[in-house]
Coordinates of C-alpha atoms in Angstrom, one line a residue:
M1 CA 0.0 0.0 0.0
K2 CA 1.1 3.5 -0.8
Y3 CA 1.0 6.3 1.9
F4 CA 1.2 9.4 -0.3
R5 CA -0.9 11.6 2.0
L6 CA 0.6 10.4 5.3
L7 CA 4.2 10.5 4.3
S8 CA 3.8 13.9 2.5
M9 CA 2.0 15.4 5.6
L10 CA 4.4 14.2 8.3
P11 CA 7.1 16.7 9.2
A12 CA 10.7 15.7 8.4
L13 CA 12.6 14.1 11.3
P14 CA 15.9 15.5 12.4
A15 CA 18.9 13.6 10.9
V16 CA 20.7 13.7 14.2
P17 CA 19.6 13.1 17.8
D18 CA 17.2 16.0 18.7
A19 CA 13.6 16.4 19.8
P20 CA 11.1 15.3 17.1
P21 CA 9.1 18.0 15.3
L22 CA 5.9 16.9 17.1
P23 CA 5.4 15.0 20.3
L24 CA 5.6 11.2 19.8
D25 CA 2.0 10.6 20.8
E26 CA 0.8 13.0 18.1
L27 CA 3.1 11.3 15.5
I28 CA 1.8 7.9 16.5
D29 CA -1.9 9.0 16.1
L30 CA -1.2 10.5 12.7
I31 CA 0.5 7.3 11.5
F32 CA -2.2 5.0 12.8
E33 CA -5.0 7.1 11.3
D34 CA -3.7 6.1 7.8
L35 CA -2.0 2.8 8.4
A36 CA -3.6 -0.2 6.8
E37 CA -4.8 -3.0 9.0
S38 CA -2.2 -5.3 7.7
A39 CA 0.6 -2.9 8.7
R40 CA -0.7 -2.1 12.2
P41 CA 0.9 -5.2 13.9
L42 CA 4.3 -4.2 12.5
A43 CA 3.9 -0.7 13.9
L44 CA 2.8 -2.1 17.2
A45 CA 5.7 -4.4 17.3
L46 CA 8.1 -1.5 17.0
L47 CA 6.2 0.3 19.8
G48 CA 6.7 -2.7 21.9
F49 CA 9.9 -1.0 22.9
L50 CA 7.8 1.4 25.0
D51 CA 5.9 -1.6 26.5
C52 CA 9.3 -3.1 27.7
K53 CA 10.3 0.1 29.4
N54 CA 6.9 0.2 31.1
V55 CA 7.2 -3.4 32.3
E56 CA 10.7 -2.7 33.7
A57 CA 9.4 0.4 35.6
L58 CA 6.3 -1.3 36.9
L59 CA 8.0 -4.4 38.2
Q60 CA 10.6 -2.3 39.9
G61 CA 8.0 -0.2 41.7
Y62 CA 8.7 3.1 39.8
E63 CA 5.8 5.6 39.6
V64 CA 6.2 6.2 35.9
F65 CA 4.2 4.9 33.0
D66 CA 4.4 5.8 29.3
E67 CA 0.8 6.1 28.2
R68 CA 1.9 6.1 24.5
A69 CA 2.7 2.4 24.7
P70 CA 0.3 0.0 23.1
I71 CA -0.3 -2.1 26.3
S72 CA -2.1 -0.2 29.1
K73 CA -1.2 -0.1 32.8
E74 CA -4.4 -2.0 33.6
Q75 CA -3.5 -4.8 31.2
L76 CA -0.1 -5.1 32.9
E77 CA -1.6 -5.1 36.4
T78 CA -4.3 -7.6 35.6
R79 CA -2.1 -9.7 33.2
E80 CA -5.0 -9.8 30.8
D81 CA -5.1 -9.4 26.9
L82 CA -1.2 -9.5 26.7
P83 CA 0.8 -10.7 23.7
E84 CA 2.1 -14.2 24.2
W85 CA 5.8 -13.2 24.6
L86 CA 4.9 -10.8 27.5
S87 CA 2.5 -13.2 29.2
E88 CA 5.2 -15.9 29.2
F89 CA 7.8 -13.5 30.6
L90 CA 5.5 -12.3 33.4
E91 CA 4.6 -15.9 34.3
A92 CA 8.3 -16.8 34.6
Y93 CA 9.0 -13.6 36.5
D94 CA 6.2 -14.1 38.9
S95 CA 7.2 -17.7 39.6
G96 CA 10.8 -16.9 40.0
A97 CA 11.7 -19.2 37.0
I98 CA 14.0 -16.6 35.3
T99 CA 17.7 -17.6 35.5
D100 CA 19.3 -14.5 34.1
A101 CA 21.5 -12.6 36.4
Y102 CA 19.5 -9.5 35.5
A103 CA 15.8 -10.6 35.1
F104 CA 15.0 -8.0 32.6
D105 CA 17.4 -9.4 30.1
A106 CA 14.8 -12.1 29.7
L107 CA 12.2 -9.4 29.0
W108 CA 14.1 -7.9 26.2
R109 CA 15.1 -11.3 24.8
A110 CA 11.4 -12.2 24.7
Y111 CA 10.5 -8.9 23.0
F112 CA 13.2 -9.1 20.3
T113 CA 12.4 -12.8 19.6
A114 CA 8.8 -11.8 18.9
L115 CA 9.9 -8.8 16.9
V116 CA 12.2 -11.1 14.7
E117 CA 9.2 -13.4 14.1
V118 CA 6.9 -10.5 13.1
A119 CA 9.6 -9.2 10.8
E120 CA 10.2 -12.5 9.1
T121 CA 6.5 -13.4 8.8
S122 CA 5.5 -9.9 7.4
G123 CA 8.2 -9.9 4.8
S124 CA 9.1 -6.3 5.7
V125 CA 12.7 -5.7 4.6
F126 CA 13.0 -2.7 6.8
L127 CA 11.8 -4.5 9.9
Q128 CA 14.1 -7.4 9.2
E129 CA 17.1 -5.3 8.7
W130 CA 16.2 -2.9 11.6
V131 CA 15.9 -5.7 14.2
S132 CA 19.1 -7.4 12.9
N133 CA 21.0 -4.1 13.2
E134 CA 19.6 -3.4 16.7
L135 CA 20.4 -6.9 18.1
T136 CA 23.9 -7.1 16.6
L137 CA 24.6 -3.6 18.0
R138 CA 23.4 -4.5 21.4
D139 CA 25.5 -7.6 21.4
A140 CA 28.5 -5.7 20.2
L141 CA 28.0 -3.1 23.0
V142 CA 27.9 -5.8 25.7
R143 CA 31.1 -7.3 24.4
Y144 CA 32.7 -3.9 24.1
R145 CA 31.8 -3.0 27.7
A146 CA 32.9 -6.4 29.0
E147 CA 36.3 -5.9 27.4
I148 CA 36.7 -2.5 29.0
I149 CA 36.4 -4.1 32.4
G150 CA 38.4 -7.1 31.6
E151 CA 35.7 -9.7 31.3
K152 CA 35.2 -12.3 28.6
A153 CA 32.1 -11.8 26.4
D154 CA 32.5 -13.7 23.2
M155 CA 28.9 -15.0 22.8
R156 CA 25.7 -13.6 21.4
M157 CA 24.5 -11.7 24.5
S158 CA 20.9 -11.1 23.3
G159 CA 20.3 -14.8 22.8
V160 CA 18.2 -14.0 19.7
A161 CA 19.3 -15.5 16.4
V162 CA 19.5 -13.1 13.5
Q163 CA 21.4 -12.9 10.3
E164 CA 24.9 -11.5 11.0
G165 CA 25.2 -7.9 9.9
D166 CA 27.5 -5.0 10.6
S167 CA 30.2 -5.7 13.2
H168 CA 29.8 -2.1 14.3
S169 CA 33.5 -1.9 14.9
T170 CA 33.9 1.6 13.4
L171 CA 31.1 2.9 15.7
L172 CA 32.5 1.2 18.8
S173 CA 36.0 2.6 18.1
T174 CA 34.5 6.2 18.3
L175 CA 32.7 5.6 21.6
G176 CA 36.0 5.6 23.6
E177 CA 36.6 9.1 22.3
A178 CA 33.3 10.4 23.6
A179 CA 33.7 13.1 26.3
N180 CA 30.9 11.6 28.5
P181 CA 28.1 9.0 28.7
M182 CA 25.6 11.5 27.1
E183 CA 27.9 11.9 24.1
R184 CA 28.2 8.2 23.7
E185 CA 24.4 7.8 23.6
R186 CA 24.3 10.6 21.1
L187 CA 26.8 8.7 18.8
L188 CA 24.8 5.5 19.2
D189 CA 21.5 7.1 18.3
A190 CA 23.0 9.0 15.4
A191 CA 24.2 5.7 14.0
R192 CA 20.8 4.2 14.5
L193 CA 19.2 7.1 12.6
R194 CA 21.7 6.7 9.7
K195 CA 20.9 3.0 9.5
I196 CA 17.1 3.8 9.4
E197 CA 17.6 6.2 6.5
A198 CA 19.8 3.6 4.7
I199 CA 17.3 0.7 5.0
S200 CA 14.0 2.7 4.6
G201 CA 13.7 1.6 1.0
I202 CA 13.7 3.3 -2.4
D203 CA 10.0 4.0 -2.3
P204 CA 9.3 7.0 0.0
F205 CA 5.6 6.2 0.3
S206 CA 5.8 2.5 1.1
T207 CA 4.9 0.6 4.3
D208 CA 8.5 0.3 5.0
A209 CA 9.0 4.0 4.7
A210 CA 6.2 4.5 7.3
L211 CA 7.7 2.0 9.7
A212 CA 11.1 3.7 9.2
Y213 CA 9.6 7.0 10.2
L214 CA 8.0 5.5 13.3
A215 CA 11.3 3.9 14.3
G216 CA 13.1 7.2 13.9
A217 CA 10.5 9.1 15.9
I218 CA 10.9 6.6 18.8
I219 CA 14.6 7.1 18.9
L220 CA 14.3 10.9 18.7
D221 CA 11.8 10.9 21.5
R222 CA 14.6 10.0 23.8
W223 CA 16.1 13.4 23.2
N224 CA 12.8 15.3 23.8
V225 CA 13.9 16.4 27.3
G226 CA 14.6 20.1 26.8
K227 CA 17.7 22.1 26.2
T228 CA 18.3 22.9 29.9
A229 CA 17.6 19.4 31.3
D230 CA 19.8 18.2 34.1
T231 CA 22.4 15.8 32.8
K232 CA 21.8 13.2 35.5
K233 CA 18.1 13.2 34.9
M234 CA 18.6 12.9 31.1
L235 CA 20.8 9.9 31.5
E236 CA 18.0 8.2 33.4
V237 CA 16.1 8.2 30.1
F238 CA 18.7 5.9 28.6
A239 CA 19.1 3.6 31.6

């Protein structure tokens, strides 16, 4: 399906980490107004990132909840009408069956496993390449950080099988030159935005182009914290 009206109407996103041109909730509403029924599960799968952040916060007792996420707070509290991957994680969490040193590694593994399945089933080239890039980047970051502190980390940390892609070696080599953690996050998100642009497809009005726009908006929303925000508080956004 072609999205001429939608993708002509949406404001251009910054090419570098910065606040999006409109609040993320408004961008989500605009996208879902035009999105075909067949494409909605793909967009919801991308927005599952927000669901994971909410689950982490809720289970750790934090009084924060991102209402823009597809899954409501009531659903999480009652454990009703949840996607299978999340129901299985919560059941394991509640029963103490999770063996990961950090329990929420299992949450993200469940999410990304489901995202890979959605990407492969849908045939979306963008979604397949995006999840592959994100997983290989996260794995590379874990190995990079382990090496810094002298630990061995030579396995696939995410535990999710995807086609091997970029080693991210060039990006990782620049992280050590960053002045502070904020700058490292900026470098990482700048690389993510470049990747989104590169894999959005040749058709600027395709479903993949709409998904790429949403993925970019989710990343940029992390930087929508104001120009005078306290650095410590801003870093909490990326925790």
